[in-house]
PDB file of C-alpha atoms in Angstrom:
ATOM      1  CA  MET Y1038      -3.552 -28.263 -11.207  1.00 95.00           C
ATOM      2  CA  LYS Y1039      -4.449 -26.116 -14.216  1.00 97.00           C
ATOM      3  CA  LEU Y1040      -7.997 -26.196 -15.536  1.00 98.00           C
ATOM      4  CA  VAL Y1041      -9.200 -24.796 -18.849  1.00 98.00           C
ATOM      5  CA  THR Y1042     -12.293 -24.470 -20.989  1.00 98.00           C
ATOM      6  CA  TYR Y1043     -11.750 -25.116 -24.696  1.00 98.00           C
ATOM      7  CA  LEU Y1044     -13.343 -25.900 -28.035  1.00 98.00           C
ATOM      8  CA  HIS Y1045     -12.566 -29.212 -29.736  1.00 96.00           C
ATOM      9  CA  ASP Y1046     -14.408 -30.679 -32.710  1.00 94.00           C
ATOM     10  CA  GLY Y1047     -17.103 -28.010 -32.302  1.00 93.00           C
ATOM     11  CA  ALA Y1048     -17.834 -28.877 -28.654  1.00 96.00           C
ATOM     12  CA  GLU Y1049     -17.086 -26.816 -25.569  1.00 97.00           C
ATOM     13  CA  ARG Y1050     -15.235 -28.873 -22.960  1.00 97.00           C
ATOM     14  CA  VAL Y1051     -13.563 -28.552 -19.581  1.00 98.00           C
ATOM     15  CA  GLY Y1052     -10.070 -29.955 -19.370  1.00 97.00           C
ATOM     16  CA  LEU Y1053      -7.011 -30.616 -17.287  1.00 97.00           C
ATOM     17  CA  LEU Y1054      -3.900 -28.924 -18.673  1.00 97.00           C
ATOM     18  CA  SER Y1055      -0.583 -30.745 -18.438  1.00 94.00           C
ATOM     19  CA  GLY Y1056       2.190 -29.244 -16.356  1.00 89.00           C
ATOM     20  CA  ASP Y1057       4.123 -28.121 -19.421  1.00 91.00           C
ATOM     21  CA  GLY Y1058       0.972 -26.798 -21.092  1.00 93.00           C
ATOM     22  CA  SER Y1059       1.371 -28.997 -24.161  1.00 96.00           C
ATOM     23  CA  VAL Y1060      -1.702 -31.251 -23.871  1.00 97.00           C
ATOM     24  CA  VAL Y1061      -5.198 -31.151 -22.416  1.00 98.00           C
ATOM     25  CA  ARG Y1062      -7.370 -33.989 -21.107  1.00 98.00           C
ATOM     26  CA  PRO Y1063     -11.176 -33.634 -21.014  1.00 98.00           C
ATOM     27  CA  LEU Y1064     -13.087 -33.881 -17.748  1.00 97.00           C
ATOM     28  CA  PRO Y1065     -16.587 -35.370 -17.349  1.00 96.00           C
ATOM     29  CA  CYS Y1066     -18.455 -32.181 -16.453  1.00 95.00           C
ATOM     30  CA  PRO Y1067     -20.429 -29.690 -18.556  1.00 95.00           C
ATOM     31  CA  ASP Y1068     -18.570 -26.537 -17.489  1.00 96.00           C
ATOM     32  CA  LEU Y1069     -16.249 -25.161 -14.838  1.00 97.00           C
ATOM     33  CA  ASN Y1070     -19.092 -23.625 -12.866  1.00 96.00           C
ATOM     34  CA  SER Y1071     -20.542 -27.104 -12.431  1.00 96.00           C
ATOM     35  CA  LEU Y1072     -17.141 -28.530 -11.512  1.00 97.00           C
ATOM     36  CA  ILE Y1073     -16.627 -25.880  -8.837  1.00 97.00           C
ATOM     37  CA  GLU Y1074     -20.141 -26.224  -7.445  1.00 95.00           C
ATOM     38  CA  SER Y1075     -19.794 -30.007  -7.202  1.00 94.00           C
ATOM     39  CA  GLY Y1076     -17.222 -29.664  -4.435  1.00 91.00           C
ATOM     40  CA  ASP Y1077     -15.695 -32.860  -5.813  1.00 91.00           C
ATOM     41  CA  TRP Y1078     -13.238 -31.537  -8.362  1.00 89.00           C
ATOM     42  CA  GLU Y1079     -10.325 -33.730  -7.285  1.00 90.00           C
ATOM     43  CA  ARG Y1080     -12.301 -36.931  -7.912  1.00 93.00           C
ATOM     44  CA  ILE Y1081     -13.558 -35.583 -11.244  1.00 93.00           C
ATOM     45  CA  ALA Y1082     -10.018 -34.602 -12.240  1.00 90.00           C
ATOM     46  CA  GLY Y1083      -9.035 -38.218 -11.631  1.00 91.00           C
ATOM     47  CA  GLN Y1084     -11.384 -39.225 -14.461  1.00 95.00           C
ATOM     48  CA  ALA Y1085      -9.645 -37.140 -17.135  1.00 94.00           C
ATOM     49  CA  GLY Y1086      -9.819 -38.587 -20.638  1.00 96.00           C
ATOM     50  CA  GLU Y1087      -7.251 -39.042 -23.370  1.00 96.00           C
ATOM     51  CA  GLU Y1088      -4.717 -36.365 -24.178  1.00 96.00           C
ATOM     52  CA  THR Y1089      -5.163 -33.910 -27.037  1.00 97.00           C
ATOM     53  CA  PRO Y1090      -2.322 -31.577 -28.091  1.00 97.00           C
ATOM     54  CA  LEU Y1091      -3.132 -28.026 -27.039  1.00 97.00           C
ATOM     55  CA  GLU Y1092      -2.417 -26.804 -30.568  1.00 96.00           C
ATOM     56  CA  ARG Y1093      -5.459 -28.761 -31.796  1.00 97.00           C
ATOM     57  CA  VAL Y1094      -7.920 -26.994 -29.508  1.00 98.00           C
ATOM     58  CA  THR Y1095      -9.042 -23.392 -29.013  1.00 98.00           C
ATOM     59  CA  LEU Y1096      -8.830 -22.052 -25.493  1.00 98.00           C
ATOM     60  CA  LEU Y1097     -11.812 -20.140 -24.156  1.00 98.00           C
ATOM     61  CA  ALA Y1098     -11.987 -18.101 -20.972  1.00 98.00           C
ATOM     62  CA  PRO Y1099     -11.881 -20.577 -18.054  1.00 98.00           C
ATOM     63  CA  ILE Y1100     -15.344 -19.447 -16.944  1.00 98.00           C
ATOM     64  CA  PRO Y1101     -16.836 -18.094 -20.180  1.00 98.00           C
ATOM     65  CA  ARG Y1102     -20.153 -17.143 -18.599  1.00 97.00           C
ATOM     66  CA  PRO Y1103     -19.917 -16.358 -14.871  1.00 96.00           C
ATOM     67  CA  ARG Y1104     -23.148 -16.987 -12.978  1.00 94.00           C
ATOM     68  CA  GLN Y1105     -23.058 -13.505 -11.437  1.00 94.00           C
ATOM     69  CA  ASP Y1106     -21.397 -10.164 -12.067  1.00 96.00           C
ATOM     70  CA  MET Y1107     -17.714 -10.105 -11.203  1.00 98.00           C
ATOM     71  CA  ILE Y1108     -16.802  -8.359  -7.931  1.00 98.00           C
ATOM     72  CA  CYS Y1109     -13.900  -5.952  -8.391  1.00 98.00           C
ATOM     73  CA  LEU Y1110     -11.569  -3.977  -6.145  1.00 97.00           C
ATOM     74  CA  GLY Y1111     -10.724  -0.448  -7.194  1.00 93.00           C
ATOM     75  CA  MET Y1112      -7.474   1.356  -6.382  1.00 91.00           C
ATOM     76  CA  ASN Y1113      -6.139  -1.567  -4.355  1.00 95.00           C
ATOM     77  CA  TYR Y1114      -2.439  -0.809  -4.987  1.00 92.00           C
ATOM     78  CA  LYS Y1115      -1.029   2.401  -3.503  1.00 88.00           C
ATOM     79  CA  ASP Y1116       0.792   3.462  -6.662  1.00 84.00           C
ATOM     80  CA  HIS Y1117      -2.325   2.987  -8.803  1.00 84.00           C
ATOM     81  CA  LEU Y1118      -4.404   4.984  -6.332  1.00 80.00           C
ATOM     82  CA  GLU Y1119      -1.955   7.851  -6.752  1.00 81.00           C
ATOM     83  CA  GLU Y1120      -1.882   7.741 -10.555  1.00 85.00           C
ATOM     84  CA  ALA Y1121      -5.684   7.511 -10.733  1.00 74.00           C
ATOM     85  CA  ALA Y1122      -6.111  10.557  -8.488  1.00 73.00           C
ATOM     86  CA  GLY Y1123      -3.605  12.418 -10.676  1.00 76.00           C
ATOM     87  CA  TYR Y1124      -5.708  11.662 -13.752  1.00 77.00           C
ATOM     88  CA  ASP Y1125      -9.051  12.722 -12.228  1.00 69.00           C
ATOM     89  CA  ALA Y1126      -9.112  13.523  -8.517  1.00 67.00           C
ATOM     90  CA  GLY Y1127     -12.860  14.063  -8.545  1.00 69.00           C
ATOM     91  CA  ALA Y1128     -13.500  10.565  -9.856  1.00 61.00           C
ATOM     92  CA  PHE Y1129     -10.763   8.599  -8.103  1.00 70.00           C
ATOM     93  CA  ALA Y1130      -9.634  10.324  -4.894  1.00 66.00           C
ATOM     94  CA  LYS Y1131     -10.256   8.265  -1.724  1.00 68.00           C
ATOM     95  CA  GLU Y1132     -11.328  10.174   1.368  1.00 66.00           C
ATOM     96  CA  LYS Y1133     -11.058   7.145   3.676  1.00 67.00           C
ATOM     97  CA  PRO Y1134      -8.712   4.116   3.692  1.00 74.00           C
ATOM     98  CA  VAL Y1135     -11.484   1.651   2.885  1.00 88.00           C
ATOM     99  CA  ALA Y1136     -11.895  -0.862   0.090  1.00 94.00           C
ATOM    100  CA  VAL Y1137     -13.530   0.372  -3.106  1.00 93.00           C
ATOM    101  CA  TYR Y1138     -15.897  -2.246  -4.535  1.00 96.00           C
ATOM    102  CA  PHE Y1139     -17.686  -2.284  -7.868  1.00 96.00           C
ATOM    103  CA  SER Y1140     -19.203  -4.924 -10.103  1.00 96.00           C
ATOM    104  CA  LYS Y1141     -18.536  -5.773 -13.723  1.00 97.00           C
ATOM    105  CA  ARG Y1142     -21.125  -7.283 -16.059  1.00 97.00           C
ATOM    106  CA  VAL Y1143     -19.734 -10.224 -18.006  1.00 97.00           C
ATOM    107  CA  THR Y1144     -22.081 -11.594 -20.653  1.00 95.00           C
ATOM    108  CA  GLU Y1145     -19.224 -13.663 -22.043  1.00 97.00           C
ATOM    109  CA  ALA Y1146     -15.589 -13.404 -21.007  1.00 98.00           C
ATOM    110  CA  VAL Y1147     -13.026 -12.847 -23.764  1.00 98.00           C
ATOM    111  CA  PRO Y1148     -10.745 -15.865 -24.328  1.00 98.00           C
ATOM    112  CA  PRO Y1149      -6.957 -15.895 -24.487  1.00 97.00           C
ATOM    113  CA  GLU Y1150      -5.987 -14.595 -27.950  1.00 97.00           C
ATOM    114  CA  GLY Y1151      -9.504 -13.150 -28.271  1.00 98.00           C
ATOM    115  CA  TYR Y1152     -10.410  -9.579 -29.139  1.00 98.00           C
ATOM    116  CA  ILE Y1153     -11.012  -6.577 -26.914  1.00 98.00           C
ATOM    117  CA  GLN Y1154     -13.785  -4.564 -28.553  1.00 98.00           C
ATOM    118  CA  SER Y1155     -12.733  -0.935 -28.959  1.00 98.00           C
ATOM    119  CA  HIS Y1156     -16.264   0.546 -28.964  1.00 98.00           C
ATOM    120  CA  THR Y1157     -14.981   3.640 -30.760  1.00 96.00           C
ATOM    121  CA  GLU Y1158     -18.548   4.967 -30.981  1.00 96.00           C
ATOM    122  CA  LEU Y1159     -18.645   5.172 -27.165  1.00 96.00           C
ATOM    123  CA  THR Y1160     -15.113   5.779 -25.949  1.00 97.00           C
ATOM    124  CA  GLU Y1161     -11.874   7.488 -26.949  1.00 97.00           C
ATOM    125  CA  ARG Y1162     -10.081   6.440 -23.747  1.00 97.00           C
ATOM    126  CA  LEU Y1163      -9.786   2.653 -23.763  1.00 98.00           C
ATOM    127  CA  ASP Y1164      -7.564   1.347 -20.978  1.00 98.00           C
ATOM    128  CA  TYR Y1165      -6.164  -1.946 -19.630  1.00 98.00           C
ATOM    129  CA  GLU Y1166      -5.761  -3.300 -16.078  1.00 98.00           C
ATOM    130  CA  ALA Y1167      -3.891  -6.527 -15.323  1.00 98.00           C
ATOM    131  CA  GLU Y1168      -5.380  -8.228 -12.254  1.00 98.00           C
ATOM    132  CA  LEU Y1169      -5.181 -11.411 -10.227  1.00 98.00           C
ATOM    133  CA  ALA Y1170      -8.670 -12.893  -9.920  1.00 98.00           C
ATOM    134  CA  VAL Y1171      -9.846 -15.191  -7.132  1.00 98.00           C
ATOM    135  CA  ILE Y1172     -12.505 -17.867  -7.734  1.00 98.00           C
ATOM    136  CA  LEU Y1173     -14.432 -19.072  -4.706  1.00 98.00           C
ATOM    137  CA  GLY Y1174     -14.994 -22.786  -4.259  1.00 98.00           C
ATOM    138  CA  ARG Y1175     -17.456 -22.790  -1.356  1.00 96.00           C
ATOM    139  CA  THR Y1176     -20.451 -20.832  -0.147  1.00 97.00           C
ATOM    140  CA  ALA Y1177     -18.931 -18.025   1.909  1.00 98.00           C
ATOM    141  CA  LYS Y1178     -20.753 -16.326   4.780  1.00 98.00           C
ATOM    142  CA  ASN Y1179     -19.188 -14.731   7.864  1.00 98.00           C
ATOM    143  CA  VAL Y1180     -15.702 -15.785   6.790  1.00 98.00           C
ATOM    144  CA  LYS Y1181     -12.810 -14.676   8.977  1.00 98.00           C
ATOM    145  CA  ALA Y1182      -9.716 -13.350   7.233  1.00 98.00           C
ATOM    146  CA  ALA Y1183      -7.568 -16.114   8.709  1.00 97.00           C
ATOM    147  CA  GLU Y1184      -9.870 -18.735   7.139  1.00 97.00           C
ATOM    148  CA  ALA Y1185     -10.177 -17.100   3.704  1.00 98.00           C
ATOM    149  CA  GLY Y1186      -7.758 -19.460   1.985  1.00 98.00           C
ATOM    150  CA  ASP Y1187     -10.077 -22.382   2.746  1.00 98.00           C
ATOM    151  CA  TYR Y1188     -12.780 -20.823   0.563  1.00 98.00           C
ATOM    152  CA  ILE Y1189     -10.705 -20.291  -2.573  1.00 98.00           C
ATOM    153  CA  PHE Y1190     -10.985 -22.716  -5.480  1.00 98.00           C
ATOM    154  CA  GLY Y1191      -8.287 -21.139  -7.583  1.00 98.00           C
ATOM    155  CA  TYR Y1192      -6.825 -18.138  -9.364  1.00 98.00           C
ATOM    156  CA  THR Y1193      -6.808 -16.733 -12.883  1.00 98.00           C
ATOM    157  CA  ILE Y1194      -5.908 -13.521 -14.717  1.00 98.00           C
ATOM    158  CA  VAL Y1195      -8.384 -10.815 -15.691  1.00 98.00           C
ATOM    159  CA  ASN Y1196      -7.826  -7.722 -17.800  1.00 98.00           C
ATOM    160  CA  ASP Y1197     -10.296  -5.211 -16.380  1.00 98.00           C
ATOM    161  CA  VAL Y1198     -10.677  -3.237 -19.606  1.00 98.00           C
ATOM    162  CA  SER Y1199     -12.115   0.215 -18.945  1.00 98.00           C
ATOM    163  CA  ALA Y1200     -13.583   3.066 -20.947  1.00 97.00           C
ATOM    164  CA  ARG Y1201     -12.200   5.930 -18.859  1.00 96.00           C
ATOM    165  CA  ASP Y1202     -14.343   8.674 -20.374  1.00 95.00           C
ATOM    166  CA  VAL Y1203     -17.519   6.632 -19.814  1.00 95.00           C
ATOM    167  CA  GLN Y1204     -16.341   5.622 -16.345  1.00 92.00           C
ATOM    168  CA  THR Y1205     -15.640   9.168 -15.152  1.00 89.00           C
ATOM    169  CA  GLY Y1206     -18.449  10.786 -17.131  1.00 90.00           C
ATOM    170  CA  HIS Y1207     -21.123   8.766 -15.360  1.00 86.00           C
ATOM    171  CA  LYS Y1208     -19.531   9.232 -11.909  1.00 78.00           C
ATOM    172  CA  GLN Y1209     -19.846   5.498 -11.360  1.00 84.00           C
ATOM    173  CA  TRP Y1210     -17.881   2.663 -12.837  1.00 92.00           C
ATOM    174  CA  TYR Y1211     -20.358  -0.020 -13.850  1.00 95.00           C
ATOM    175  CA  PHE Y1212     -21.108   1.048 -17.430  1.00 96.00           C
ATOM    176  CA  GLY Y1213     -17.547   2.029 -18.301  1.00 96.00           C
ATOM    177  CA  LYS Y1214     -16.264  -1.338 -17.069  1.00 97.00           C
ATOM    178  CA  SER Y1215     -18.971  -3.608 -18.482  1.00 97.00           C
ATOM    179  CA  LEU Y1216     -19.133  -3.129 -22.239  1.00 97.00           C
ATOM    180  CA  ASP Y1217     -19.086  -6.268 -24.370  1.00 97.00           C
ATOM    181  CA  GLY Y1218     -15.561  -7.595 -24.836  1.00 97.00           C
ATOM    182  CA  PHE Y1219     -14.228  -5.829 -21.731  1.00 98.00           C
ATOM    183  CA  THR Y1220     -13.361  -8.928 -19.673  1.00 98.00           C
ATOM    184  CA  PRO Y1221     -10.505 -11.003 -21.051  1.00 98.00           C
ATOM    185  CA  MET Y1222      -9.883 -13.947 -18.702  1.00 98.00           C
ATOM    186  CA  GLY Y1223      -7.432 -16.840 -18.612  1.00 98.00           C
ATOM    187  CA  PRO Y1224      -5.522 -18.637 -19.865  1.00 98.00           C
ATOM    188  CA  CYS Y1225      -6.413 -21.123 -17.113  1.00 98.00           C
ATOM    189  CA  ILE Y1226      -7.455 -21.490 -13.489  1.00 98.00           C
ATOM    190  CA  VAL Y1227      -4.690 -22.671 -11.181  1.00 98.00           C
ATOM    191  CA  THR Y1228      -6.186 -24.472  -8.196  1.00 97.00           C
ATOM    192  CA  ALA Y1229      -5.521 -22.979  -4.787  1.00 98.00           C
ATOM    193  CA  ASP Y1230      -3.409 -25.914  -3.610  1.00 96.00           C
ATOM    194  CA  GLU Y1231      -0.724 -24.862  -6.115  1.00 97.00           C
ATOM    195  CA  ILE Y1232      -0.295 -21.317  -4.741  1.00 98.00           C
ATOM    196  CA  ALA Y1233       0.614 -20.386  -1.169  1.00 97.00           C
ATOM    197  CA  PHE Y1234      -1.936 -18.189   0.611  1.00 97.00           C
ATOM    198  CA  PRO Y1235      -1.918 -15.256   0.613  1.00 97.00           C
ATOM    199  CA  PRO Y1236      -0.529 -15.200  -2.935  1.00 98.00           C
ATOM    200  CA  ALA Y1237       2.645 -13.188  -3.470  1.00 98.00           C
ATOM    201  CA  LEU Y1238       2.938 -13.349  -7.245  1.00 98.00           C
ATOM    202  CA  GLU Y1239       4.655 -11.126  -9.775  1.00 98.00           C
ATOM    203  CA  ILE Y1240       2.094  -9.375 -11.975  1.00 98.00           C
ATOM    204  CA  SER Y1241       2.758  -7.364 -15.119  1.00 98.00           C
ATOM    205  CA  ALA Y1242       1.251  -5.994 -18.310  1.00 98.00           C
ATOM    206  CA  LYS Y1243       2.749  -5.212 -21.695  1.00 98.00           C
ATOM    207  CA  VAL Y1244       1.283  -3.212 -24.566  1.00 98.00           C
ATOM    208  CA  ASN Y1245       2.834  -3.974 -27.952  1.00 98.00           C
ATOM    209  CA  GLY Y1246       5.771  -5.569 -26.139  1.00 98.00           C
ATOM    210  CA  GLU Y1247       6.448  -2.568 -23.867  1.00 98.00           C
ATOM    211  CA  THR Y1248       6.192  -3.288 -20.134  1.00 98.00           C
ATOM    212  CA  ARG Y1249       3.651  -0.908 -18.616  1.00 98.00           C
ATOM    213  CA  GLN Y1250       2.763  -2.540 -15.275  1.00 98.00           C
ATOM    214  CA  ARG Y1251       4.955  -4.503 -12.881  1.00 97.00           C
ATOM    215  CA  ALA Y1252       4.169  -5.297  -9.239  1.00 97.00           C
ATOM    216  CA  ASN Y1253       3.515  -8.114  -6.787  1.00 98.00           C
ATOM    217  CA  THR Y1254       0.146  -9.225  -5.458  1.00 98.00           C
ATOM    218  CA  ALA Y1255       1.613  -9.083  -1.936  1.00 97.00           C
ATOM    219  CA  TRP Y1256       1.296  -5.293  -2.284  1.00 96.00           C
ATOM    220  CA  LEU Y1257      -2.521  -5.257  -2.174  1.00 97.00           C
ATOM    221  CA  ILE Y1258      -3.839  -2.548   0.150  1.00 95.00           C
ATOM    222  CA  ASN Y1259      -6.858  -4.649   1.099  1.00 96.00           C
ATOM    223  CA  SER Y1260      -5.832  -8.300   1.249  1.00 97.00           C
ATOM    224  CA  ILE Y1261      -7.922 -11.169  -0.056  1.00 98.00           C
ATOM    225  CA  GLY Y1262      -8.581 -12.240   3.521  1.00 98.00           C
ATOM    226  CA  GLN Y1263      -9.735  -8.763   4.541  1.00 97.00           C
ATOM    227  CA  VAL Y1264     -11.963  -8.497   1.487  1.00 98.00           C
ATOM    228  CA  LEU Y1265     -13.672 -11.835   2.103  1.00 98.00           C
ATOM    229  CA  GLU Y1266     -14.192 -11.056   5.780  1.00 98.00           C
ATOM    230  CA  GLU Y1267     -15.727  -7.675   5.014  1.00 98.00           C
ATOM    231  CA  LEU Y1268     -17.954  -8.776   2.139  1.00 98.00           C
ATOM    232  CA  THR Y1269     -19.242 -11.975   3.735  1.00 98.00           C
ATOM    233  CA  ALA Y1270     -20.160 -10.182   6.931  1.00 98.00           C
ATOM    234  CA  GLY Y1271     -23.111  -8.791   5.017  1.00 94.00           C
ATOM    235  CA  MET Y1272     -23.601 -10.931   1.907  1.00 97.00           C
ATOM    236  CA  THR Y1273     -23.403 -14.571   0.921  1.00 98.00           C
ATOM    237  CA  LEU Y1274     -20.923 -15.328  -1.859  1.00 98.00           C
ATOM    238  CA  MET Y1275     -21.555 -18.448  -3.903  1.00 97.00           C
ATOM    239  CA  PRO Y1276     -19.139 -21.002  -5.383  1.00 97.00           C
ATOM    240  CA  GLY Y1277     -17.789 -19.749  -8.691  1.00 97.00           C
ATOM    241  CA  THR Y1278     -17.823 -16.089  -7.608  1.00 98.00           C
ATOM    242  CA  VAL Y1279     -14.993 -14.226  -9.350  1.00 98.00           C
ATOM    243  CA  ILE Y1280     -13.241 -11.437  -7.433  1.00 98.00           C
ATOM    244  CA  ALA Y1281     -10.755  -9.243  -9.329  1.00 98.00           C
ATOM    245  CA  THR Y1282      -8.319  -7.935  -6.733  1.00 98.00           C
ATOM    246  CA  GLY Y1283      -7.221  -4.663  -8.328  1.00 97.00           C
ATOM    247  CA  THR Y1284      -4.496  -3.406 -10.650  1.00 97.00           C
ATOM    248  CA  PRO Y1285      -1.097  -1.802 -10.004  1.00 96.00           C
ATOM    249  CA  ALA Y1286       0.258   1.428 -11.478  1.00 95.00           C
ATOM    250  CA  GLY Y1287       1.090   1.701 -15.155  1.00 96.00           C
ATOM    251  CA  VAL Y1288      -2.339   1.839 -16.752  1.00 97.00           C
ATOM    252  CA  GLY Y1289      -2.823   4.091 -19.744  1.00 97.00           C
ATOM    253  CA  MET Y1290      -4.422   6.965 -17.854  1.00 95.00           C
ATOM    254  CA  GLY Y1291      -1.387   7.149 -15.558  1.00 94.00           C
ATOM    255  CA  PHE Y1292       0.987   8.370 -18.297  1.00 95.00           C
ATOM    256  CA  ASP Y1293       1.582  12.018 -19.175  1.00 93.00           C
ATOM    257  CA  PRO Y1294       0.118  12.310 -21.697  1.00 95.00           C
ATOM    258  CA  PRO Y1295      -2.155   9.265 -21.266  1.00 96.00           C
ATOM    259  CA  GLU Y1296      -1.429   6.186 -23.390  1.00 97.00           C
ATOM    260  CA  PHE Y1297      -4.828   4.748 -24.263  1.00 98.00           C
ATOM    261  CA  LEU Y1298      -5.408   1.667 -26.392  1.00 98.00           C
ATOM    262  CA  LYS Y1299      -6.292   1.751 -30.075  1.00 98.00           C
ATOM    263  CA  PRO Y1300      -7.316  -0.930 -32.593  1.00 98.00           C
ATOM    264  CA  GLY Y1301      -4.425  -3.250 -33.362  1.00 98.00           C
ATOM    265  CA  ASP Y1302      -2.742  -2.899 -29.963  1.00 98.00           C
ATOM    266  CA  VAL Y1303      -1.777  -6.160 -28.240  1.00 98.00           C
ATOM    267  CA  VAL Y1304      -2.100  -6.394 -24.447  1.00 98.00           C
ATOM    268  CA  GLU Y1305      -0.356  -9.145 -22.489  1.00 98.00           C
ATOM    269  CA  CYS Y1306      -1.222  -9.603 -18.815  1.00 98.00           C
ATOM    270  CA  THR Y1307       1.020 -12.017 -16.923  1.00 98.00           C
ATOM    271  CA  VAL Y1308       0.799 -13.444 -13.403  1.00 98.00           C
ATOM    272  CA  GLU Y1309       3.523 -15.678 -12.020  1.00 98.00           C
ATOM    273  CA  GLY Y1310       2.486 -19.325 -11.862  1.00 97.00           C
ATOM    274  CA  ILE Y1311      -0.643 -18.804 -13.978  1.00 98.00           C
ATOM    275  CA  GLY Y1312       0.575 -17.672 -17.384  1.00 97.00           C
ATOM    276  CA  THR Y1313      -0.068 -14.887 -19.874  1.00 98.00           C
ATOM    277  CA  LEU Y1314      -3.395 -13.558 -21.109  1.00 98.00           C
ATOM    278  CA  ARG Y1315      -2.852 -12.075 -24.562  1.00 98.00           C
ATOM    279  CA  ASN Y1316      -5.517 -10.065 -26.428  1.00 98.00           C
ATOM    280  CA  THR Y1317      -5.721  -7.716 -29.396  1.00 98.00           C
ATOM    281  CA  VAL Y1318      -7.844  -4.564 -29.585  1.00 98.00           C
ATOM    282  CA  LYS Y1319     -10.300  -4.708 -32.468  1.00 97.00           C
TER     283      LYS Y1319
END
């Protein structure tokens, strides 16, 4: 099942996307956070309204305003860890084989076809990161890795846009990852029943039509199960929590010389079974 948030006749709605992506049917709930928290999404999905052609609506990010900061995994693909350390070993080298966690402020997620703000007054090193994101569907505490799939509501795509000079200059990642317009998300959420766990999905990114990233989510260093077990051993994660699982090699800072984004560039992040998240730098 594919779920979306969209604008139609000036109103923000939650909808059920048809299998071929051609039409959407509204659901009787105010937003996707509420749908997830209800724990009753299958019954609600059964009450979908009349079809509207997708071309007559405007897609928003599936969860435009997450309730909490997004949890992110850093350097969670081996090849990206290596390219990051090559760019700035002081900022990115890992001394121990442990997960790197950081959070990302999301005032409002950027929709499919929306704009990535370039923030040229703050950064000269704007970068992209295609990532599979996990959305939790239940309160998670003391979850075992083998049970992790039972806690997942669904999956979407996130572009973890990063200002590399801000990120490395502050010796922490929060500010350089959290500027307005730095979290494109979408185009939809695919419910967990549609994707085998753990997900082994092709993931890629293109810039202006050129393939820059290509990998498979089966290559994660720290698996989704391991991450949930570790995090929930010490903190409670709520329904609707978004976890971005990390990006593979091929980001702009990994090229020699680096290939950073500039206004007018088009970034397309694709994950098998979910779709393509397309955004333009402004």
